[in-house]
Coordinates of C-alpha atoms and ligand atoms in Angstrom, one line a residue:
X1 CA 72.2 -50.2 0.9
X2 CA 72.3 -49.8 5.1
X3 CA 69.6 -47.3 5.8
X4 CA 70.9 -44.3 7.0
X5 CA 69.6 -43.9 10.9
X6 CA 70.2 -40.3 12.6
X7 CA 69.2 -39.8 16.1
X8 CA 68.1 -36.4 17.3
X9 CA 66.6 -34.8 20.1
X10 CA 63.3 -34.4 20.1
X11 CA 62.8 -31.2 21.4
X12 CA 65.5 -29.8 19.1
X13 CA 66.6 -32.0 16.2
X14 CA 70.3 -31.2 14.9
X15 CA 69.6 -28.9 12.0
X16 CA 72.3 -30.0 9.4
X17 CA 70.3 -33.6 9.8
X18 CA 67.0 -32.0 9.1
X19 CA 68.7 -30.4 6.3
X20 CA 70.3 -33.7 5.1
X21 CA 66.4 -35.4 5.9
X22 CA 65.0 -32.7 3.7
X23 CA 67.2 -33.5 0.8
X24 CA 66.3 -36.9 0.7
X25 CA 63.0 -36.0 0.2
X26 CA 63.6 -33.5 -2.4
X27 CA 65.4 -36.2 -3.8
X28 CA 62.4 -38.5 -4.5
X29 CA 63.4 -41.2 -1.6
X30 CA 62.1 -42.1 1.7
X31 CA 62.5 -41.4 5.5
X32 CA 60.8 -42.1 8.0
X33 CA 60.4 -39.9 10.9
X34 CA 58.8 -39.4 14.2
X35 CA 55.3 -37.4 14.6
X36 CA 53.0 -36.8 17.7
X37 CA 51.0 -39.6 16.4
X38 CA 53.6 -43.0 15.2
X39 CA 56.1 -43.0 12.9
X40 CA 55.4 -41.9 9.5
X41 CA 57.0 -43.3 6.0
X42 CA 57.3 -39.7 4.0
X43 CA 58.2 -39.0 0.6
X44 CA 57.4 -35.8 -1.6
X45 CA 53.9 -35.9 -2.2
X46 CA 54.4 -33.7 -5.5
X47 CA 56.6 -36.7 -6.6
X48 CA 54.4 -39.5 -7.7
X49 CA 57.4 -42.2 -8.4
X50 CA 58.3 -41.1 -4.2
X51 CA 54.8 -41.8 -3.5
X52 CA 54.6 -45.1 -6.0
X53 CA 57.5 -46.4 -3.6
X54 CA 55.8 -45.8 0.0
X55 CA 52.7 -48.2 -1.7
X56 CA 55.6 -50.8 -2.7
X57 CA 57.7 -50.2 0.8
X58 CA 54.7 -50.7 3.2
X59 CA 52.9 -53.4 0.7
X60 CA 49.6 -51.2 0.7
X61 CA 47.0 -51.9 -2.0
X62 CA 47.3 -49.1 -4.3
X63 CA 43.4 -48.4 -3.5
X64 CA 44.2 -47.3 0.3
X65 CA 45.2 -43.9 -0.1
X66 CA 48.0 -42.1 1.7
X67 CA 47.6 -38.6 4.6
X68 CA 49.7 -35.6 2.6
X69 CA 51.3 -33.8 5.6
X70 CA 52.0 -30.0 5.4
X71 CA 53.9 -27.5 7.9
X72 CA 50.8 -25.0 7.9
X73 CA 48.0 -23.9 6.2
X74 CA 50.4 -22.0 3.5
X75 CA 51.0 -25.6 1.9
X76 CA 47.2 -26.3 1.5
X77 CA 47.1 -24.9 -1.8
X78 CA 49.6 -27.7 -3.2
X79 CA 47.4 -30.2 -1.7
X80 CA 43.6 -29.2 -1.8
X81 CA 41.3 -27.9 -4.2
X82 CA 39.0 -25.8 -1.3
X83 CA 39.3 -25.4 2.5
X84 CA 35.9 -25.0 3.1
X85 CA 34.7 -23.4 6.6
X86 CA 34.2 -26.7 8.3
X87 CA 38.1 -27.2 7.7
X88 CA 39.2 -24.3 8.6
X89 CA 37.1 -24.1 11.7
X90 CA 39.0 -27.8 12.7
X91 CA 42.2 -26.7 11.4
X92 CA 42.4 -23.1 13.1
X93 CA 41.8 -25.3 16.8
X94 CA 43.2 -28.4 16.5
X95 CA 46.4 -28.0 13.9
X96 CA 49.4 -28.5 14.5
X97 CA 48.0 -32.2 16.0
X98 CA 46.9 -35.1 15.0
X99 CA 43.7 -34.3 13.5
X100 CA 43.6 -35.4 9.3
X101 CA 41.1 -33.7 7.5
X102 CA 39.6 -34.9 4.1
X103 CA 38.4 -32.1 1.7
X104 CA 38.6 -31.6 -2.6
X105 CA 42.2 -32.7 -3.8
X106 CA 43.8 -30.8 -5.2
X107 CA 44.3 -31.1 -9.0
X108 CA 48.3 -30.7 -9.2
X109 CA 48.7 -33.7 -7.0
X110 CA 49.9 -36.9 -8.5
X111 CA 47.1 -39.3 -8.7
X112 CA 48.2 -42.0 -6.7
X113 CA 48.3 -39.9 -3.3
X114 CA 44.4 -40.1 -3.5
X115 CA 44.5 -43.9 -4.5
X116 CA 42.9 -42.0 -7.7
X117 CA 40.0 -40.9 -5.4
X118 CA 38.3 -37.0 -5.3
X119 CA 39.7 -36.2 -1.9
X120 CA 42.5 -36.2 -0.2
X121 CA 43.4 -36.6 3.4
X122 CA 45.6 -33.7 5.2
X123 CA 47.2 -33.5 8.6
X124 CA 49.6 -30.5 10.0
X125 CA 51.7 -32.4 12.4
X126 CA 53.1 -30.8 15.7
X127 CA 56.2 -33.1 16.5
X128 CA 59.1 -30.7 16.4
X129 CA 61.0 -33.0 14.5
X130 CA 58.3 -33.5 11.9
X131 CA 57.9 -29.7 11.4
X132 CA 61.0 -29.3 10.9
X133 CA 61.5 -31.8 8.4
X134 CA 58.2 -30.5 6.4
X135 CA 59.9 -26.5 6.7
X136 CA 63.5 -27.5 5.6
X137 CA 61.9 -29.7 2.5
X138 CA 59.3 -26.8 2.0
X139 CA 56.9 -29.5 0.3
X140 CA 53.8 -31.5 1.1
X141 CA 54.8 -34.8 2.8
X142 CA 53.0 -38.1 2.0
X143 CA 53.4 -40.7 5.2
X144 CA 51.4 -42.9 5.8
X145 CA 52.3 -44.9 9.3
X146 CA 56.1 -46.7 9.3
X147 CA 54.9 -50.2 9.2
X148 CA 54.2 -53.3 6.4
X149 CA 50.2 -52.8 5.2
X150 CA 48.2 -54.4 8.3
X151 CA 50.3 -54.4 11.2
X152 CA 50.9 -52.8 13.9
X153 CA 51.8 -48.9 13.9
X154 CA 55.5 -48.3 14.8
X155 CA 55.6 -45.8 18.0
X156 CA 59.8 -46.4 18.4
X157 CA 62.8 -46.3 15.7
X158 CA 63.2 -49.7 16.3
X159 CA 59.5 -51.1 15.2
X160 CA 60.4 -49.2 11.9
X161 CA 63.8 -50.5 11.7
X162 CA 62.3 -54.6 12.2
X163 CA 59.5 -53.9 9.9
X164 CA 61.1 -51.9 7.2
X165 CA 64.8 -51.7 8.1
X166 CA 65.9 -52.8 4.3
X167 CA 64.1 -50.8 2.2
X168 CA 63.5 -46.9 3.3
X169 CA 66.6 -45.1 2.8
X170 CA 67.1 -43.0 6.2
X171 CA 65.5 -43.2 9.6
X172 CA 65.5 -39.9 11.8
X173 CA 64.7 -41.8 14.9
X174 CA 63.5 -39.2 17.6
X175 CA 62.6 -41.8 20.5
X176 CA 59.2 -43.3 21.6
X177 CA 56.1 -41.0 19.6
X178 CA 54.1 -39.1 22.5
X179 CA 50.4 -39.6 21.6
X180 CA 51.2 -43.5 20.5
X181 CA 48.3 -43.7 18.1
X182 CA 47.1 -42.6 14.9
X183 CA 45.4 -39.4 13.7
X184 CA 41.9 -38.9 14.2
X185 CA 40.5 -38.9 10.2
X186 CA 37.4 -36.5 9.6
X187 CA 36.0 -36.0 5.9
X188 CA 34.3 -32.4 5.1
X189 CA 33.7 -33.0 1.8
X190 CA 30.2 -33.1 2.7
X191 CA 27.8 -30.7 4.2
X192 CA 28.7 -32.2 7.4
X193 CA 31.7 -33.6 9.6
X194 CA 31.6 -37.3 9.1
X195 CA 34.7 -39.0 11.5
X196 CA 36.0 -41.7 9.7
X197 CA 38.7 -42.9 11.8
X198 CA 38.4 -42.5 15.6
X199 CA 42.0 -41.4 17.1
X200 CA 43.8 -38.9 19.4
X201 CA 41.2 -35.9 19.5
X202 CA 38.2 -37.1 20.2
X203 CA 34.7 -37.1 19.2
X204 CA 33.7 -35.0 22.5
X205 CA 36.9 -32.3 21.4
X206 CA 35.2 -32.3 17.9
X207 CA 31.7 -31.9 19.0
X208 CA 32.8 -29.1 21.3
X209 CA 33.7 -27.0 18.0
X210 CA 31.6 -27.9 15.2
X211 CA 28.4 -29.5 16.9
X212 CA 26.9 -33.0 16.4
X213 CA 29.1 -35.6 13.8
X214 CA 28.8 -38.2 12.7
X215 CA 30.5 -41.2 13.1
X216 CA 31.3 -44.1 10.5
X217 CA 33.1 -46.7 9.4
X218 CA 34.1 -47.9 13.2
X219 CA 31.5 -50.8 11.8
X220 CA 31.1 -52.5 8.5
X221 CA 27.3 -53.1 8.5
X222 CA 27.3 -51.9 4.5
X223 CA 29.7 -53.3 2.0
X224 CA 30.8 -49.4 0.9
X225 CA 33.9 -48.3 2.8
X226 CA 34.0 -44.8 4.4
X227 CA 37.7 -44.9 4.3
X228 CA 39.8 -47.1 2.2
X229 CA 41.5 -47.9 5.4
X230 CA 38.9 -49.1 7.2
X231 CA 39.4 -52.6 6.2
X232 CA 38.2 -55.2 9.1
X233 CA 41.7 -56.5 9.6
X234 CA 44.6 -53.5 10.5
X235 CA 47.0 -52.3 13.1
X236 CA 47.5 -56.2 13.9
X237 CA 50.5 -58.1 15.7
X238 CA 51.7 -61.2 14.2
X239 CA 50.5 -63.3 17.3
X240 CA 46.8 -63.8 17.1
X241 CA 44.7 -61.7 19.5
X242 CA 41.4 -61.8 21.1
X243 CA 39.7 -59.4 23.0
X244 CA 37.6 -60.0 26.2
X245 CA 34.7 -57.8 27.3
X246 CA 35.3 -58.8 31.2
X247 CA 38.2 -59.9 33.5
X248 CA 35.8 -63.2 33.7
X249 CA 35.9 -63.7 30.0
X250 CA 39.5 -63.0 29.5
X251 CA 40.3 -66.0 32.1
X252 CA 38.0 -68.4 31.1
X253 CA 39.6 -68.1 27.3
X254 CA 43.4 -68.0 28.9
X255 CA 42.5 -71.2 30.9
X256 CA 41.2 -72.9 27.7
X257 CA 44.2 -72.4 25.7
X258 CA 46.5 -72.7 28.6
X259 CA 45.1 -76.3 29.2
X260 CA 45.4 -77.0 25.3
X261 CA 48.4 -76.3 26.0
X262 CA 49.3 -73.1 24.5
X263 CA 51.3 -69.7 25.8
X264 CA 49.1 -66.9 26.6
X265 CA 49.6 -63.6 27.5
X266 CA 47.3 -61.3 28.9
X267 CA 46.8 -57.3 28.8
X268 CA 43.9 -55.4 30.0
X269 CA 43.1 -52.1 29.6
X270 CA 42.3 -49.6 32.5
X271 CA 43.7 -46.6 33.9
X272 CA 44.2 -43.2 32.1
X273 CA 43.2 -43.2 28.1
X274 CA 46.2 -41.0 27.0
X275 CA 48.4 -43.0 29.0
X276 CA 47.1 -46.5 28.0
X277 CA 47.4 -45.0 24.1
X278 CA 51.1 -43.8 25.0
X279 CA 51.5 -47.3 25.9
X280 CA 49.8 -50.0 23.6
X281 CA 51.4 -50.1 20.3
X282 CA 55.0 -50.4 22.6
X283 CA 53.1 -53.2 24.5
X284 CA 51.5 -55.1 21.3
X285 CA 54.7 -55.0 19.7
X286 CA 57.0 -56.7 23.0
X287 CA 54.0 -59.3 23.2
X288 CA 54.4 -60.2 19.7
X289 CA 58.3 -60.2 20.0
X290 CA 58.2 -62.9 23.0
X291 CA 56.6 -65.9 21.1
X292 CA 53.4 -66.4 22.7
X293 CA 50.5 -68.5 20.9
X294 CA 47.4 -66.3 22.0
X295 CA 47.4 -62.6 23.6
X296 CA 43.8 -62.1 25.5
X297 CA 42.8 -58.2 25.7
X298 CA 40.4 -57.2 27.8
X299 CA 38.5 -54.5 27.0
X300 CA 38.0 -50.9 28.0
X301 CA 34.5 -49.7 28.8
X302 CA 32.1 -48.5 25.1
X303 CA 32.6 -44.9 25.6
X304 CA 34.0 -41.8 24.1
X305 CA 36.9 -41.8 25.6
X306 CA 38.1 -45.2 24.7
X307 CA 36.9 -45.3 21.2
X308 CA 40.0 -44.9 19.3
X309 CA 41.5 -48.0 22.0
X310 CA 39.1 -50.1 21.0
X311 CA 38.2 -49.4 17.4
X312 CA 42.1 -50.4 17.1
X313 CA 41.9 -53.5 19.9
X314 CA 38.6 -55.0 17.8
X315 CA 40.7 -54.5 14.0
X316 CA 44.0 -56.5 15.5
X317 CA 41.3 -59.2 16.5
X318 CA 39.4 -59.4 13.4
X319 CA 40.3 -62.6 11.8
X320 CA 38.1 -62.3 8.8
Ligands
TXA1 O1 48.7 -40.4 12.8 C1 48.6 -40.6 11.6 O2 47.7 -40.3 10.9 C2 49.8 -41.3 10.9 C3 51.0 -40.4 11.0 C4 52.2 -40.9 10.3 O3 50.7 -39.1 10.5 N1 49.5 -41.7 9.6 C5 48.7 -42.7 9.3 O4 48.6 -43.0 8.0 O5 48.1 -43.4 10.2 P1 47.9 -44.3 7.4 O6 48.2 -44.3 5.9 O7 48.5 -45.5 8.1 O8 46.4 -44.1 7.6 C6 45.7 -43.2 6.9 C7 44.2 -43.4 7.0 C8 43.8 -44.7 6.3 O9 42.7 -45.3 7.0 C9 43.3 -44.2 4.9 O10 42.4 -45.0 4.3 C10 42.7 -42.9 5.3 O11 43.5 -42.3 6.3 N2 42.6 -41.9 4.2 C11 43.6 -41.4 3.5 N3 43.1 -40.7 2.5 C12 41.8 -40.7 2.6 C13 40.7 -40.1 1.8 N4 41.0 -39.3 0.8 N5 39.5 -40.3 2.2 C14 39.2 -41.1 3.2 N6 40.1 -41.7 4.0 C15 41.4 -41.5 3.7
MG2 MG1 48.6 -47.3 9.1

């Protein structure tokens, strides 16, 4: 069946659609939807056959668990076992935003959510649209990002649509995604904040309210993974990419493919973080769409501030 596609304003969705959204969730099937971050692909978390089909939809391995979204800290009792003070110190600054947090699951939840793991990821998003889909269906919402297991996050309706199109059964397609890259994931399971994924709020922002993390899983020197998802290869175009630590680099490998006669395109990364995050996924994807053999990346500077850029730059590059 055609998926459904509703376009709304941002700022202030058509209610009957939100209503008609929210039903489809209640229903047990699938529709993605616009958050701060990128698109997710929601169905009720409470609703484990709704949250078998987002593993078969995106082609996820059944051990990479899924983020449970909620409107507000009133759902958290569906969802999570405890909120401990370390959670609710992070959730009271940074929520609604694109901060997950990883605490006790919550027993009630339907196994597969947690990949059949202790914990369970949660994030209280602040897209209007995305609140007001998570109000109107008045239960958790598992969404992991719009796209087939591996590639590229979708930050537009259309990315969805070309990567999923055939098999989610609406589409509430609320223009380009503001922040343009995923959550930031932090596990408090622990006596301490550990960030597992780096992403919009940054290490610095955390620091600022909880003191000193720590930071994992942005390299794989051990065989355990911090986060399911932290598998080398993610968030990768379909055109193979290398990065470039200089401008010098990043000509010297252009040249070499360009006299072996390949097509090569080049991006590099300066100017403001938030804007170059806005940006990227957009970018990645119009590359990939445009049939070039090589896309060279150079680098933003190792610091705070780019972390997130790069931890996702040095994943779509990973060939292993
Ligand atoms: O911005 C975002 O977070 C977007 C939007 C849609 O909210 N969602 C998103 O979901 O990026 P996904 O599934 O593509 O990435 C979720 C990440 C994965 O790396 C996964 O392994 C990790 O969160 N994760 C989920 N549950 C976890 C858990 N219990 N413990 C550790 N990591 C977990
Ligand atoms: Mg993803």
């Amino acid at each position: 069946m055609p998926v459904t596609v509703w376009t709304v304003d941002p700022y202030q969705p058509d209610p009957t659609i939100i209503r008609q959204a929210a039903e489809i969730v209640k229903s047990g099937r699938i529709v993605a939807f616009p958050t701060e971050t990128v698109y997710g692909l929601g169905g009720n978390a409470l609703d484990s056959t709704a949250v078998e089909r987002i593993y078969a939809i995106k082609g996820r391995p059944a051990e990479n668990p899924l983020i449970v979204h909620v409107a507000d800290e009133g759902m958290l009792d569906q969802v999570a076992a405890d909120w401990p003070p370390l959670a609710r110190q992070l959730s009271e600054h940074f929520w609604p935003g694109p901060l997950t947090i990883v605490v006790p699951r919550a027993a009630a939840l339907p196994v597969n959510v947690t990949a059949g793991g202790s914990t369970v990821a949660i994030r209280c998003p602040k897209h209007i649209v995305a609140q007001a889909l998570l109000r109107a269906a008045g239960v958790p919402i598992a969404a992991p990002s719009a796209n087939r297991s591996g590639q590229l996050s979708p930050t537009l309706a259309s990315h969805v649509l070309s990567s999923l199109g055939e098999e989610i059964d609406a589409l509430i397609d609320g223009g380009a995604c503001p922040g343009g890259l995923e959550s930031t994931v932090v596990d408090v399971s622990g006596p301490k904040v550990r960030l597992l994924r780096p992403g919009l709020i940054r290490r610095e922002q955390l620091e600022a309210e909880v003191g000193p993390i720590e930071v994992v899983g942005t390299s794989s020197e051990t065989g355990a993974l911090p986060s399911p998802g932290m598998l080398a290869r993610h968030y990768a175009p379909r055109t193979a990419l290398e990065t470039a630590e200089t401008v010098e680099e990043a000509e010297f490998l252009a040249k070499l493919y360009e006299t072996a006669g390949l097509k090569v395109a080049r991006l590099s990364i300066t100017g403001d973080p938030d804007l170059v995050a806005a940006q990227l996924y957009a970018q990645l994807h119009e590359l990939d769409s445009r049939g070039y053999d090589r896309i060279i990346v150079t680098l933003p500077p190792e610091s705070d501030t780019w972390l997130a850029i790069r931890d996702r730059l040095l994943r779509a590059a990973t060939t292993e």
